[in-house]
Structures are given as structure tokens and as C-alpha cells.
Tab-separated table of C-alpha atoms in Angstrom:
chain	number	residue	atom	x	y	z
A	144	MET	CA	193.935	-81.033	-66.493
A	145	SER	CA	190.464	-80.129	-65.371
A	146	ALA	CA	187.449	-78.292	-66.648
A	147	GLU	CA	186.491	-75.166	-64.774
A	148	GLU	CA	184.083	-76.518	-62.225
A	149	GLY	CA	180.501	-75.482	-62.800
A	150	ALA	CA	181.401	-73.120	-65.599
A	151	ALA	CA	179.011	-72.982	-68.514
A	152	PRO	CA	180.527	-72.410	-71.960
A	153	VAL	CA	181.243	-68.802	-72.767
A	154	ASP	CA	179.617	-67.545	-75.933
A	155	LEU	CA	182.901	-66.412	-77.463
A	156	LEU	CA	186.496	-67.268	-76.630
A	157	VAL	CA	189.177	-65.136	-78.296
A	158	VAL	CA	192.806	-66.259	-78.195
A	159	GLY	CA	194.961	-63.150	-78.484
A	160	CYS	CA	194.621	-59.520	-77.485
A	161	GLY	CA	196.020	-57.629	-80.482
A	162	ALA	CA	194.125	-55.702	-83.134
A	163	GLY	CA	192.434	-58.821	-84.498
A	164	GLY	CA	191.249	-60.357	-81.251
A	165	LEU	CA	190.100	-57.084	-79.711
A	166	SER	CA	188.209	-56.069	-82.848
A	167	VAL	CA	186.427	-59.408	-83.108
A	168	ALA	CA	185.355	-59.235	-79.469
A	169	LEU	CA	184.116	-55.656	-79.680
A	170	SER	CA	182.282	-56.197	-82.961
A	171	PHE	CA	180.636	-59.348	-81.586
A	172	LEU	CA	179.466	-57.573	-78.449
A	173	GLU	CA	178.077	-54.610	-80.375
A	174	GLU	CA	176.133	-56.825	-82.745
A	175	ALA	CA	174.789	-58.935	-79.876
A	176	GLU	CA	173.692	-55.788	-78.052
A	177	ARG	CA	171.653	-54.705	-81.064
A	178	SER	CA	169.674	-57.915	-80.786
A	179	GLY	CA	169.163	-57.439	-77.055
A	180	ARG	CA	171.524	-60.197	-75.979
A	181	THR	CA	174.168	-60.086	-73.215
A	182	PRO	CA	176.795	-62.675	-74.104
A	183	ARG	CA	179.791	-63.903	-72.123
A	184	VAL	CA	183.168	-63.315	-73.716
A	185	THR	CA	186.612	-64.451	-72.575
A	186	LEU	CA	189.881	-63.259	-74.079
A	187	VAL	CA	193.019	-65.304	-73.435
A	188	GLU	CA	196.223	-63.264	-73.636
A	189	ARG	CA	199.637	-64.870	-73.452
A	190	ALA	CA	201.327	-61.614	-72.399
A	191	PRO	CA	201.098	-59.977	-68.988
A	192	ARG	CA	198.664	-57.088	-68.687
A	193	ALA	CA	201.385	-54.451	-69.042
A	194	GLU	CA	202.399	-55.904	-72.414
A	195	ARG	CA	198.966	-56.821	-73.733
A	196	GLY	CA	198.405	-56.362	-77.417
A	197	GLY	CA	201.375	-58.247	-78.835
A	198	ALA	CA	202.923	-56.634	-81.905
A	199	THR	CA	199.983	-54.228	-82.274
A	200	ARG	CA	201.017	-52.467	-79.077
A	201	TRP	CA	204.376	-51.473	-80.594
A	202	SER	CA	203.372	-50.760	-84.167
A	203	TRP	CA	203.250	-47.285	-85.707
A	204	VAL	CA	200.101	-48.440	-87.546
A	205	ASN	CA	199.941	-46.684	-90.879
A	206	VAL	CA	196.871	-47.372	-93.005
A	207	THR	CA	196.674	-47.029	-96.781
A	208	VAL	CA	193.762	-44.647	-96.967
A	209	ASP	CA	193.346	-41.035	-98.038
A	210	ARG	CA	191.853	-38.254	-95.920
A	211	GLU	CA	188.351	-39.529	-96.674
A	212	GLY	CA	189.315	-43.022	-95.557
A	213	VAL	CA	189.261	-44.442	-99.077
A	214	VAL	CA	191.672	-47.309	-99.739
A	215	ASP	CA	194.151	-46.606	-102.536
A	216	ALA	CA	192.911	-48.756	-105.432
A	217	GLY	CA	196.403	-48.788	-106.895
A	218	VAL	CA	197.693	-50.625	-103.842
A	219	ILE	CA	195.010	-53.280	-104.210
A	220	GLU	CA	195.905	-53.767	-107.854
A	221	ARG	CA	199.607	-54.149	-107.026
A	222	ILE	CA	198.767	-56.765	-104.403
A	223	LEU	CA	196.640	-58.703	-106.876
A	224	ALA	CA	199.397	-58.574	-109.476
A	225	SER	CA	202.104	-59.709	-107.056
A	226	HIS	CA	201.349	-63.453	-107.133
A	227	THR	CA	198.910	-65.861	-108.736
A	228	ASP	CA	197.793	-67.220	-105.357
A	229	VAL	CA	196.663	-63.881	-103.915
A	230	ASP	CA	193.023	-64.125	-102.809
A	231	GLU	CA	191.293	-61.435	-104.895
A	232	PRO	CA	187.864	-61.571	-103.161
A	233	TYR	CA	189.606	-61.034	-99.814
A	234	PHE	CA	191.334	-57.853	-100.957
A	235	ARG	CA	188.254	-56.571	-102.754
A	236	VAL	CA	186.517	-56.629	-99.382
A	237	ILE	CA	189.268	-54.434	-97.951
A	238	GLU	CA	188.929	-52.072	-100.898
A	239	GLN	CA	185.167	-51.840	-100.381
A	240	GLU	CA	185.057	-51.709	-96.587
A	241	GLY	CA	188.284	-49.888	-95.701
A	242	ALA	CA	186.564	-46.536	-95.236
A	243	ALA	CA	184.006	-48.123	-92.887
A	244	THR	CA	186.845	-49.725	-90.940
A	245	VAL	CA	188.563	-46.360	-90.432
A	246	ALA	CA	185.267	-44.765	-89.377
A	247	TRP	CA	184.654	-47.603	-86.900
A	248	LEU	CA	188.115	-47.181	-85.396
A	249	GLU	CA	187.560	-43.468	-84.987
A	250	ASP	CA	184.138	-44.069	-83.422
A	251	HIS	CA	185.961	-46.110	-80.776
A	252	GLY	CA	188.504	-43.476	-79.871
A	253	VAL	CA	191.292	-44.342	-82.320
A	254	GLN	CA	192.360	-41.275	-84.280
A	255	ILE	CA	193.806	-41.488	-87.804
A	256	ALA	CA	195.857	-38.437	-88.809
A	257	HIS	CA	197.146	-37.375	-92.228
A	258	GLN	CA	200.383	-35.426	-91.981
A	259	ARG	CA	202.422	-36.188	-95.053
A	260	PRO	CA	206.182	-36.206	-94.350
A	261	PRO	CA	208.502	-34.112	-96.543
A	262	PHE	CA	209.624	-37.152	-98.536
A	263	ALA	CA	208.323	-38.951	-101.578
A	264	MET	CA	205.929	-41.718	-100.564
A	265	ALA	CA	204.530	-44.553	-102.638
A	266	ASN	CA	200.981	-43.965	-101.424
A	267	ASP	CA	198.823	-41.747	-99.285
A	268	TYR	CA	198.845	-42.982	-95.697
A	269	GLY	CA	197.000	-42.267	-92.517
A	270	ALA	CA	198.836	-42.748	-89.233
A	271	MET	CA	197.223	-43.948	-86.021
A	272	VAL	CA	197.802	-41.257	-83.414
A	273	GLY	CA	199.621	-42.896	-80.519
A	274	GLY	CA	200.357	-45.956	-82.644
A	275	GLY	CA	198.922	-49.389	-82.015
A	276	ALA	CA	199.044	-48.860	-78.263
A	277	SER	CA	196.182	-46.385	-78.643
A	278	LEU	CA	194.022	-49.099	-80.222
A	279	VAL	CA	194.938	-51.679	-77.594
A	280	GLU	CA	194.198	-49.377	-74.670
A	281	ALA	CA	191.008	-47.912	-76.154
A	282	PHE	CA	189.549	-51.311	-77.011
A	283	CYS	CA	190.659	-53.035	-73.797
A	284	SER	CA	189.224	-50.203	-71.716
A	285	ARG	CA	185.913	-50.506	-73.517
A	286	LEU	CA	185.803	-54.289	-73.149
A	287	GLU	CA	186.634	-54.078	-69.451
A	288	GLU	CA	183.520	-51.940	-68.942
A	289	ILE	CA	181.152	-54.492	-70.481
A	290	PRO	CA	179.498	-57.014	-68.131
A	291	GLY	CA	180.307	-60.611	-68.946
A	292	VAL	CA	183.732	-59.861	-70.474
A	293	GLU	CA	186.893	-61.347	-68.961
A	294	ILE	CA	190.506	-60.943	-70.091
A	295	ARG	CA	192.897	-63.584	-68.772
A	296	TYR	CA	196.532	-62.519	-68.908
A	297	ASP	CA	199.650	-64.704	-68.680
A	298	THR	CA	197.543	-67.494	-70.178
A	299	GLU	CA	198.493	-69.527	-73.241
A	300	ALA	CA	196.204	-71.651	-75.342
A	301	LEU	CA	197.577	-75.137	-75.917
A	302	GLN	CA	194.981	-77.126	-77.827
A	303	LEU	CA	191.582	-76.752	-79.408
A	304	LEU	CA	188.771	-78.854	-77.983
A	305	THR	CA	186.098	-80.489	-80.131
A	306	ASP	CA	182.929	-82.419	-79.548
A	307	GLU	CA	182.314	-85.885	-80.955
A	308	ASP	CA	181.159	-84.387	-84.264
A	309	GLY	CA	184.251	-82.246	-84.749
A	310	ARG	CA	182.792	-78.892	-83.729
A	311	VAL	CA	185.315	-76.702	-81.910
A	312	ASN	CA	183.975	-76.061	-78.407
A	313	GLY	CA	186.824	-74.587	-76.398
A	314	VAL	CA	190.536	-74.663	-75.682
A	315	THR	CA	192.915	-76.175	-73.227
A	316	ALA	CA	194.907	-73.331	-71.670
A	317	ARG	CA	197.769	-73.014	-69.220
A	318	GLY	CA	197.458	-70.250	-66.665
A	319	PRO	CA	200.120	-68.339	-64.726
A	320	ASP	CA	200.124	-71.099	-62.101
A	321	GLY	CA	201.340	-73.566	-64.735
A	322	LEU	CA	198.191	-75.691	-64.518
A	323	THR	CA	196.034	-76.531	-67.519
A	324	ARG	CA	192.296	-76.005	-67.697
A	325	ARG	CA	189.603	-76.531	-70.293
A	326	ILE	CA	187.702	-73.380	-71.226
A	327	ALA	CA	184.453	-74.296	-72.941
A	328	ALA	CA	183.084	-71.963	-75.612
A	329	ASP	CA	180.455	-71.916	-78.320
A	330	ALA	CA	182.880	-70.233	-80.735
A	331	VAL	CA	186.665	-69.838	-80.711
A	332	VAL	CA	188.645	-67.156	-82.541
A	333	LEU	CA	192.375	-67.640	-83.071
A	334	ALA	CA	194.066	-64.216	-83.100
A	335	THR	CA	197.492	-65.320	-81.916
A	336	GLY	CA	199.733	-63.520	-84.409
A	337	GLY	CA	202.160	-65.325	-86.666
A	338	PHE	CA	205.170	-67.547	-86.021
A	339	GLU	CA	207.783	-64.803	-86.319
A	340	GLY	CA	208.611	-64.956	-82.593
A	341	SER	CA	209.722	-68.609	-82.740
A	342	LEU	CA	213.302	-69.238	-83.879
A	343	GLU	CA	212.414	-72.879	-84.445
A	344	ALA	CA	209.464	-72.010	-86.706
A	345	VAL	CA	211.319	-69.301	-88.631
A	346	THR	CA	214.239	-71.663	-89.199
A	347	ARG	CA	211.882	-74.409	-90.377
A	348	TYR	CA	209.901	-72.237	-92.757
A	349	VAL	CA	212.292	-69.463	-93.792
A	350	GLY	CA	215.618	-71.254	-93.670
A	351	PRO	CA	219.130	-71.211	-92.207
A	352	ARG	CA	220.493	-68.096	-90.505
A	353	ALA	CA	217.047	-67.345	-89.088
A	354	GLY	CA	218.856	-66.328	-85.931
A	355	ARG	CA	220.258	-63.349	-87.840
A	356	ILE	CA	216.731	-61.917	-88.114
A	357	ARG	CA	215.820	-60.081	-84.948
A	358	PRO	CA	212.302	-59.153	-83.737
A	359	VAL	CA	211.490	-55.551	-84.551
A	360	VAL	CA	209.535	-55.084	-81.302
A	361	PRO	CA	209.413	-56.971	-77.957
A	362	GLY	CA	205.805	-58.083	-78.405
A	363	LEU	CA	206.790	-60.488	-81.165
A	364	ARG	CA	208.243	-62.913	-78.659
A	365	PHE	CA	204.686	-63.966	-77.813
A	366	ASN	CA	203.962	-64.852	-81.470
A	367	THR	CA	205.247	-68.414	-81.633
A	368	GLY	CA	202.812	-69.964	-84.092
A	369	ASP	CA	200.353	-71.369	-81.557
A	370	GLY	CA	197.274	-70.578	-83.625
A	371	LEU	CA	198.764	-72.105	-86.749
A	372	ARG	CA	199.738	-75.256	-84.859
A	373	MET	CA	196.383	-75.705	-83.140
A	374	ALA	CA	194.353	-75.156	-86.306
A	375	THR	CA	196.419	-77.414	-88.542
A	376	GLU	CA	196.173	-80.173	-85.939
A	377	LEU	CA	192.450	-80.149	-86.792
A	378	GLY	CA	193.088	-80.218	-90.532
A	379	ALA	CA	192.905	-76.496	-91.290
A	380	ALA	CA	194.208	-75.296	-94.639
A	381	THR	CA	197.081	-72.850	-94.883
A	382	ALA	CA	197.620	-69.776	-97.036
A	383	GLY	CA	200.343	-67.222	-97.628
A	384	GLN	CA	204.031	-67.623	-98.432
A	385	PHE	CA	205.628	-69.560	-95.590
A	386	ASP	CA	209.236	-68.943	-96.607
A	387	ARG	CA	208.881	-65.168	-96.370
A	388	LEU	CA	208.597	-62.610	-93.563
A	389	HIS	CA	207.821	-58.917	-93.620
A	390	VAL	CA	211.098	-57.370	-92.512
A	391	GLN	CA	212.748	-53.981	-92.231
A	392	LEU	CA	216.223	-52.553	-91.746
A	393	VAL	CA	217.049	-51.304	-88.252
A	394	ASP	CA	220.097	-49.984	-86.432
A	395	GLU	CA	222.107	-53.062	-85.503
A	396	ARG	CA	223.459	-51.488	-82.297
A	397	THR	CA	220.237	-50.721	-80.469
A	398	SER	CA	217.522	-52.655	-78.678
A	399	LYS	CA	215.043	-49.798	-79.145
A	400	PRO	CA	211.758	-51.096	-80.548
A	401	ASP	CA	211.154	-50.294	-84.199
A	402	ALA	CA	214.495	-48.515	-84.724
A	403	GLY	CA	213.892	-48.405	-88.484
A	404	ILE	CA	216.470	-46.874	-90.825
A	405	PHE	CA	214.583	-45.529	-93.851
A	406	GLY	CA	216.923	-42.827	-95.173
A	407	ILE	CA	218.816	-45.150	-97.525
A	408	PRO	CA	217.415	-43.634	-100.780
A	409	PHE	CA	219.299	-40.440	-99.895
A	410	GLY	CA	222.690	-42.104	-99.422
A	411	VAL	CA	224.210	-45.466	-100.337
A	412	ILE	CA	224.156	-48.923	-98.807
A	413	VAL	CA	227.285	-51.108	-98.830
A	414	ASP	CA	227.893	-54.739	-97.934
A	415	GLY	CA	230.645	-56.149	-95.715
A	416	ARG	CA	233.200	-55.622	-98.480
A	417	GLY	CA	232.315	-51.933	-98.792
A	418	ARG	CA	230.529	-52.395	-102.141
A	419	ARG	CA	227.156	-51.087	-103.291
A	420	PHE	CA	224.771	-53.769	-104.480
A	421	VAL	CA	221.392	-52.125	-105.124
A	422	ASP	CA	219.788	-49.094	-106.749
A	423	GLU	CA	219.003	-47.090	-103.607
A	424	GLY	CA	216.859	-44.665	-105.614
A	425	SER	CA	214.627	-47.276	-107.203
A	426	ALA	CA	211.762	-46.714	-104.765
A	427	THR	CA	210.544	-44.393	-102.045
A	428	PRO	CA	211.924	-44.887	-98.514
A	429	GLU	CA	209.087	-47.027	-97.189
A	430	ALA	CA	208.758	-49.054	-100.395
A	431	LEU	CA	212.473	-49.827	-100.658
A	432	ASN	CA	213.057	-50.864	-97.068
A	433	ALA	CA	211.421	-54.294	-96.817
A	434	PRO	CA	212.775	-55.877	-100.034
A	435	LEU	CA	216.190	-54.393	-99.274
A	436	ALA	CA	216.139	-55.786	-95.734
A	437	TRP	CA	215.311	-59.210	-97.147
A	438	SER	CA	218.156	-58.982	-99.651
A	439	VAL	CA	220.645	-57.955	-96.957
A	440	TRP	CA	219.747	-61.026	-94.924
A	441	ARG	CA	219.424	-63.488	-97.780
A	442	ASP	CA	222.160	-62.371	-100.183
A	443	HIS	CA	224.715	-60.406	-98.158
A	444	ASP	CA	225.291	-62.435	-95.007
A	445	ALA	CA	222.932	-60.178	-93.049
A	446	THR	CA	225.621	-57.479	-93.099
A	447	ALA	CA	225.312	-53.965	-94.529
A	448	SER	CA	225.791	-50.293	-93.642
A	449	PHE	CA	224.010	-47.109	-94.698
A	450	VAL	CA	226.552	-44.402	-95.574
A	451	PHE	CA	225.766	-40.702	-96.020
A	452	ASP	CA	227.392	-37.313	-95.592
A	453	ALA	CA	226.747	-33.986	-93.871
A	454	ARG	CA	224.565	-32.703	-96.705
A	455	ALA	CA	222.167	-35.628	-96.441
A	456	ALA	CA	222.066	-35.275	-92.655
A	457	ARG	CA	220.690	-31.744	-93.093
A	458	ILE	CA	217.664	-32.890	-95.105
A	459	PRO	CA	214.566	-31.670	-93.195
A	460	GLY	CA	212.913	-34.523	-91.322
A	461	TRP	CA	216.027	-36.701	-91.292
A	462	GLY	CA	215.265	-37.922	-87.774
A	463	PHE	CA	211.812	-39.082	-88.898
A	464	LEU	CA	213.438	-41.367	-91.458
A	465	ASN	CA	215.994	-42.836	-89.075
A	466	GLN	CA	214.458	-43.895	-85.794
A	467	SER	CA	217.482	-45.132	-83.870
A	468	ASP	CA	218.149	-43.817	-80.380
A	469	ILE	CA	221.904	-44.063	-81.051
A	470	GLU	CA	223.710	-41.462	-83.140
A	471	PRO	CA	225.198	-42.808	-86.382
A	472	TYR	CA	228.906	-43.480	-86.592
A	473	ARG	CA	230.677	-40.242	-87.500
A	474	ALA	CA	234.102	-39.663	-89.018
A	475	ASP	CA	236.059	-36.928	-90.774
A	476	THR	CA	237.234	-39.299	-93.503
A	477	LEU	CA	235.764	-42.264	-95.329
A	478	ALA	CA	238.735	-44.386	-94.296
A	479	GLU	CA	238.009	-43.676	-90.646
A	480	LEU	CA	234.315	-44.404	-91.183
A	481	ALA	CA	235.197	-47.723	-92.830
A	482	GLY	CA	237.049	-48.763	-89.703
A	483	LEU	CA	234.002	-48.003	-87.576
A	484	ILE	CA	231.693	-50.164	-89.702
A	485	GLY	CA	234.236	-52.927	-90.263
A	486	VAL	CA	234.837	-52.710	-94.011
A	487	PRO	CA	238.174	-52.363	-95.868
A	488	PRO	CA	239.046	-48.616	-95.984
A	489	ASN	CA	240.430	-48.703	-99.529
A	490	ALA	CA	237.335	-50.520	-100.791
A	491	LEU	CA	234.931	-47.962	-99.314
A	492	GLU	CA	236.973	-44.996	-100.551
A	493	GLU	CA	237.140	-46.433	-104.061
A	494	GLU	CA	233.433	-47.287	-104.101
A	495	ILE	CA	232.369	-43.815	-103.009
A	496	ALA	CA	234.792	-42.194	-105.499
A	497	ARG	CA	233.237	-44.237	-108.340
A	498	PHE	CA	229.770	-43.318	-107.176
A	499	ASN	CA	230.561	-39.606	-106.903
A	500	ASP	CA	232.134	-39.508	-110.358
A	501	ALA	CA	229.002	-41.092	-111.839
A	502	VAL	CA	226.502	-38.591	-110.391
A	503	VAL	CA	224.788	-36.596	-113.148
A	504	ASP	CA	223.962	-32.928	-112.637
A	505	GLY	CA	220.368	-32.205	-111.709
A	506	GLU	CA	218.132	-30.832	-109.001
A	507	PHE	CA	217.844	-32.910	-105.838
A	508	ASP	CA	214.326	-33.043	-104.389
A	509	PRO	CA	213.503	-35.616	-101.691
A	510	ALA	CA	209.780	-34.870	-102.007
A	511	VAL	CA	209.462	-36.473	-105.448
A	512	LEU	CA	211.116	-39.076	-107.642
A	513	ASP	CA	213.542	-36.446	-108.880
A	514	GLY	CA	215.389	-38.393	-111.583
A	515	LYS	CA	218.763	-37.242	-110.272
A	516	HIS	CA	220.826	-40.291	-111.170
A	517	THR	CA	224.202	-41.835	-111.829
A	518	ARG	CA	225.490	-43.040	-115.180
A	519	GLY	CA	227.951	-45.786	-116.002
A	520	LEU	CA	227.992	-47.834	-112.796
A	521	GLU	CA	227.397	-51.561	-112.589
A	522	VAL	CA	224.429	-50.661	-110.376
A	523	ASP	CA	223.226	-47.147	-111.178
A	524	LYS	CA	221.105	-45.054	-108.861
A	525	THR	CA	217.953	-43.726	-110.550
A	526	ASN	CA	216.827	-41.019	-108.109
A	527	TRP	CA	218.282	-38.843	-105.356
A	528	ALA	CA	221.904	-39.377	-106.378
A	529	LEU	CA	223.911	-36.938	-104.259
A	530	PRO	CA	227.717	-37.096	-104.145
A	531	ILE	CA	228.929	-38.294	-100.764
A	532	ALA	CA	231.576	-35.641	-100.442
A	533	GLU	CA	230.879	-33.283	-97.547
A	534	ALA	CA	232.496	-34.210	-94.233
A	535	PRO	CA	231.721	-35.366	-91.665
A	536	PHE	CA	230.652	-38.733	-92.979
A	537	PHE	CA	228.112	-40.956	-91.229
A	538	ALA	CA	226.984	-44.583	-91.189
A	539	TYR	CA	224.359	-46.768	-89.568
A	540	PRO	CA	225.260	-50.470	-89.274
A	541	LEU	CA	222.165	-52.385	-90.284
A	542	ALA	CA	220.313	-55.491	-89.156
A	543	THR	CA	217.272	-57.217	-90.626
A	544	ALA	CA	214.300	-57.286	-88.251
A	545	SER	CA	211.070	-59.261	-88.604
A	546	THR	CA	207.643	-57.673	-88.335
A	547	PHE	CA	205.333	-60.571	-89.178
A	548	SER	CA	205.185	-63.853	-91.043
A	549	TYR	CA	203.355	-64.209	-94.353
A	550	GLY	CA	202.078	-67.759	-93.957
A	551	GLY	CA	199.162	-68.770	-91.753
A	552	ILE	CA	195.810	-70.487	-91.649
A	553	ARG	CA	193.223	-70.008	-94.370
A	554	ILE	CA	189.890	-68.321	-93.683
A	555	ASP	CA	186.870	-67.539	-95.823
A	556	LEU	CA	185.238	-64.126	-96.179
A	557	GLN	CA	183.318	-64.666	-92.927
A	558	GLY	CA	186.518	-65.346	-91.004
A	559	ARG	CA	185.802	-69.070	-90.646
A	560	VAL	CA	188.820	-71.373	-90.665
A	561	VAL	CA	188.519	-73.777	-93.579
A	562	THR	CA	189.949	-77.138	-94.629
A	563	PRO	CA	191.888	-77.651	-97.894
A	564	ARG	CA	188.540	-78.433	-99.557
A	565	GLY	CA	187.165	-75.085	-98.418
A	566	THR	CA	184.851	-76.569	-95.792
A	567	ALA	CA	184.435	-74.357	-92.714
A	568	ILE	CA	185.469	-76.013	-89.442
A	569	PRO	CA	182.427	-75.467	-87.199
A	570	GLY	CA	183.046	-73.139	-84.287
A	571	LEU	CA	186.524	-72.015	-85.374
A	572	TYR	CA	187.500	-68.581	-86.703
A	573	GLY	CA	190.730	-66.706	-87.389
A	574	ALA	CA	191.728	-63.046	-87.276
A	575	GLY	CA	194.865	-61.043	-87.973
A	576	VAL	CA	198.355	-62.253	-88.810
A	577	VAL	CA	197.562	-65.864	-87.890
A	578	THR	CA	195.596	-65.860	-91.159
A	579	GLY	CA	197.922	-66.032	-94.155
A	580	VAL	CA	197.305	-63.743	-97.140
A	581	TRP	CA	200.651	-62.331	-98.297
A	582	TYR	CA	202.800	-63.529	-101.189
A	583	GLY	CA	205.815	-61.852	-102.743
A	584	GLU	CA	206.066	-58.293	-101.467
A	585	TYR	CA	203.923	-56.797	-98.726
A	586	PRO	CA	202.986	-53.226	-99.809
A	587	GLY	CA	203.065	-51.666	-96.339
A	588	ALA	CA	200.399	-49.900	-94.268
A	589	MET	CA	197.893	-52.708	-94.851
A	590	SER	CA	198.309	-55.176	-91.987
A	591	VAL	CA	196.146	-53.539	-89.318
A	592	LEU	CA	193.659	-52.291	-91.913
A	593	ARG	CA	193.070	-55.788	-93.267
A	594	THR	CA	193.061	-57.242	-89.756
A	595	VAL	CA	190.395	-54.908	-88.373
A	596	THR	CA	188.278	-55.027	-91.537
A	597	PHE	CA	187.926	-58.809	-91.360
A	598	ALA	CA	187.798	-58.953	-87.561
A	599	ARG	CA	184.710	-56.726	-87.643
A	600	ARG	CA	183.089	-59.010	-90.193
A	601	THR	CA	183.993	-62.074	-88.146
A	602	GLY	CA	182.592	-60.648	-84.922
A	603	SER	CA	179.360	-59.773	-86.683
A	604	GLU	CA	179.157	-63.229	-88.261
A	605	ILE	CA	179.569	-64.987	-84.904
A	606	ALA	CA	177.023	-62.681	-83.271
A	607	SER	CA	174.479	-63.434	-85.977
A	608	ALA	CA	174.855	-67.143	-85.340
A	609	PHE	CA	174.648	-66.495	-81.597
A	610	SER	CA	171.392	-64.576	-82.027
A	611	ARG	CA	169.852	-67.345	-84.135
A	612	THR	CA	170.668	-70.092	-81.645
A	613	GLY	CA	170.434	-68.208	-78.354
């Protein structure tokens, strides 16, 4: 291992090239420019250039804001009520600065659109036009134009470096040639994503059968917990619920990225025995999906199928809800469909007959919580209860897919990595999923918003320190 010969420390070293790392770098450079400084910035990206951006590159990126960019206060309150360990000051910052975050994204070429789908939704969302790839390409293109900025691809950070007083002053990294080098820096930001891409880490933290949870997008394979490991080696505190992931249900048969199956409220879900086990109408499609995906993996041997009929398949926007590139299984009878999804035919026929007999008359309306329900079942359905009676019948076999891990390193409101006592580790910052904040249920459409909001603050904080000492 050798230091880079003759190389002075860069002013900022960012490990990771997703939404967090890119936003920190850009915010830092903008703030430094205002003070008339021209800093040197290096970004270290584990992925090759064509796959830069990690999970951000593949994400749809919804954000919980209205058309004016205002964060839904109800979402913040639900987060705060979800667990006693939730960091209220952290989420109050998001509530207060979310609109500024959206405006900043749009100022940098990232468009947020509001086109409400024809289905009931738990909250008002904005969607990033072009998904997370639009953020990655817009921000990388801007950074590549700025003198003094370097992005090193196919390079993984291995260890944080410190001086004799414990200040972080660089990283040891391995380049595409397999050799290790020390990259000196005045400040280091860990933006490496979570540990969801490491089977070893997921098994250790989440538990047995971790191998039955698949990555929702290819970029997750780069998220192997490096930032968490490096920071805790220096005594960093942790935060977030380590035995939980944000997951979703996808089509088991496909390798298509983000092949989410969200239509379940308008049909039924059955386990490997052909039995229903949940109230499919208890929540809107996007709100139901994650806790249901977790239950399928944890409680039902990671095996379930979404069953619906021809009437449901004609609901406008059905393809928006079900993102697989493979057509669902199709059959003229429920017995035939049962054979396709591997459940006992008699069990499925009996279960659907019981369900159909329990459906109460009422108007079906997928745009609202319509109250159309069943009565008398062990598990009743509270909304959108349609008889499954019109052939042909369809089914998607389901798998649980991980999106990100909940647990990570702890930061303060300036993005500084802290010890269990709350003391900031000099020179070390965190951004994005590597920082743990989630407990219980993740509400959706908040990950990139919280990431960029705090990454902007962190970049500005580092630049202020740079200006004072430069």
C-alpha cells in the first residue's frame, strides 16, 4: 500500500456516487464558490461508470411532497409515532426544508412531476421524471464540468485513515488494478448505501432465510455495508432498526429491476397452501406492499401468489400497478391456475368460494377507500372486495425483494458521524442510507428526500469549515 506520490490532500473525499454522495459534493462546491474558493473534490465509486449511482440509478424516486413542494405533515407525524427511538429533530428538518430540497433539485435539472394515478394513495407524491437515473446523470455531468473534481470508478474504500489525534484524514482504497492506495483528504463523507447487498450482513442482522430476499435492483450488489464497517471500526454510534429492511413484493419469475406487484388490494393473496392470510384492503397499494412483503418472507416461508380475475385485469392503469415484464399466469379455471402456482387445487377453489360468498354488495371504486368489504371470514377484507368469479383467472407468483436496510451509522443534524456519547468524529460525515433513521415501518417516498435534504446541509457545513480554515 502506498500514498499517492506528491499528492496533497483533497479538500473533500466522498465515498459513493448515489443521491447522497453527489448531493454533498455539489452542495459543498456551490458553497465554496460563493466564498471565492476553488476546492479539490474526489468521489470514489465502487461501480463502473456505466452503473454509477448505486440504488439511486434504478429507483423510481417518489417524494412525499405536494405540488408546491410541501412535505406532508401527516407523514412526519406517522414516522414520529412509529417508534420511541425515532429522531424527531431529524425529521423536523425534513418537514421544514423539504420544499427547498425539491426546489434545489429542480434548479439542477431534476424535474418533479405530479400526475396522480387512478388509484387511492396514502399521500400526495411527486415523481422524479426519468427516475433516479436523471439525478445521477444530471449531477455527475455538472460535477464533471467543475475544475478540481475527480470521480474514480471501480474503486472501493477499505479503511478510514486518521491522524495521531483521531481526526479522519483520508481512506485506503483499492482501485481497478487491485492495488491499494491512501487518498488523503481534509474531510471524508461516507455515502456508501446500506448493507442490503451483502448476504452475510443481511443474514447476521435480519436472520435466517436471508437468501430468500432478493435485491430489487442490480445496483444493490454494491451496497455491502462498507461505510457502516469503516465507521464503527472508529467507534461510531449506530441508529435505525438493524433487523429490518425496506422490502417490496415483486414477480418471482423475472430478473427485471423493480418488477413490483402492487395490485394486491384489488384481488387476494394466498400462501403456499392456497389460503388467504391478510386483509388485502386494509391499506392503499403502496402502503400495503412493504409490510405485506415482510410478512410473506417472515411468516409464510417466502411463498405467496397474487390471484385476480378478468374484471380486475380491466381496471384502468392495471399495468402501472404491476410492473413485471412477464404476463401473469392465466387459466380458464381456478383449479388450473392452482397447478400453475403450485398450490392444492381444492384448497384454492374452496378459499375463493368462501371469499366470494362473503363479499357484501356495494360500489367498487379503486380511487378511494370504498368500504366494499367481506363479512364473516376469519380474515375479512375491508375495501375493494370484488368476487373473483370472471374467467380467465390470473396469478403472479411473488418474491420478497430488498430496497434498503434500516440500520446504519448515526449522524447529527450537520451530517457529522458521532460516537455513542454524541461526540462528532472530526473529519467524518455520513449521507444517505448508510445513516440509520428508520424503525418499524418505512412510510414510502421519503428515502431520497431525506437523503438530499441532509446531504445539502452536510455539504454546506463542510464548506463553511473549509472557508474558515482555508
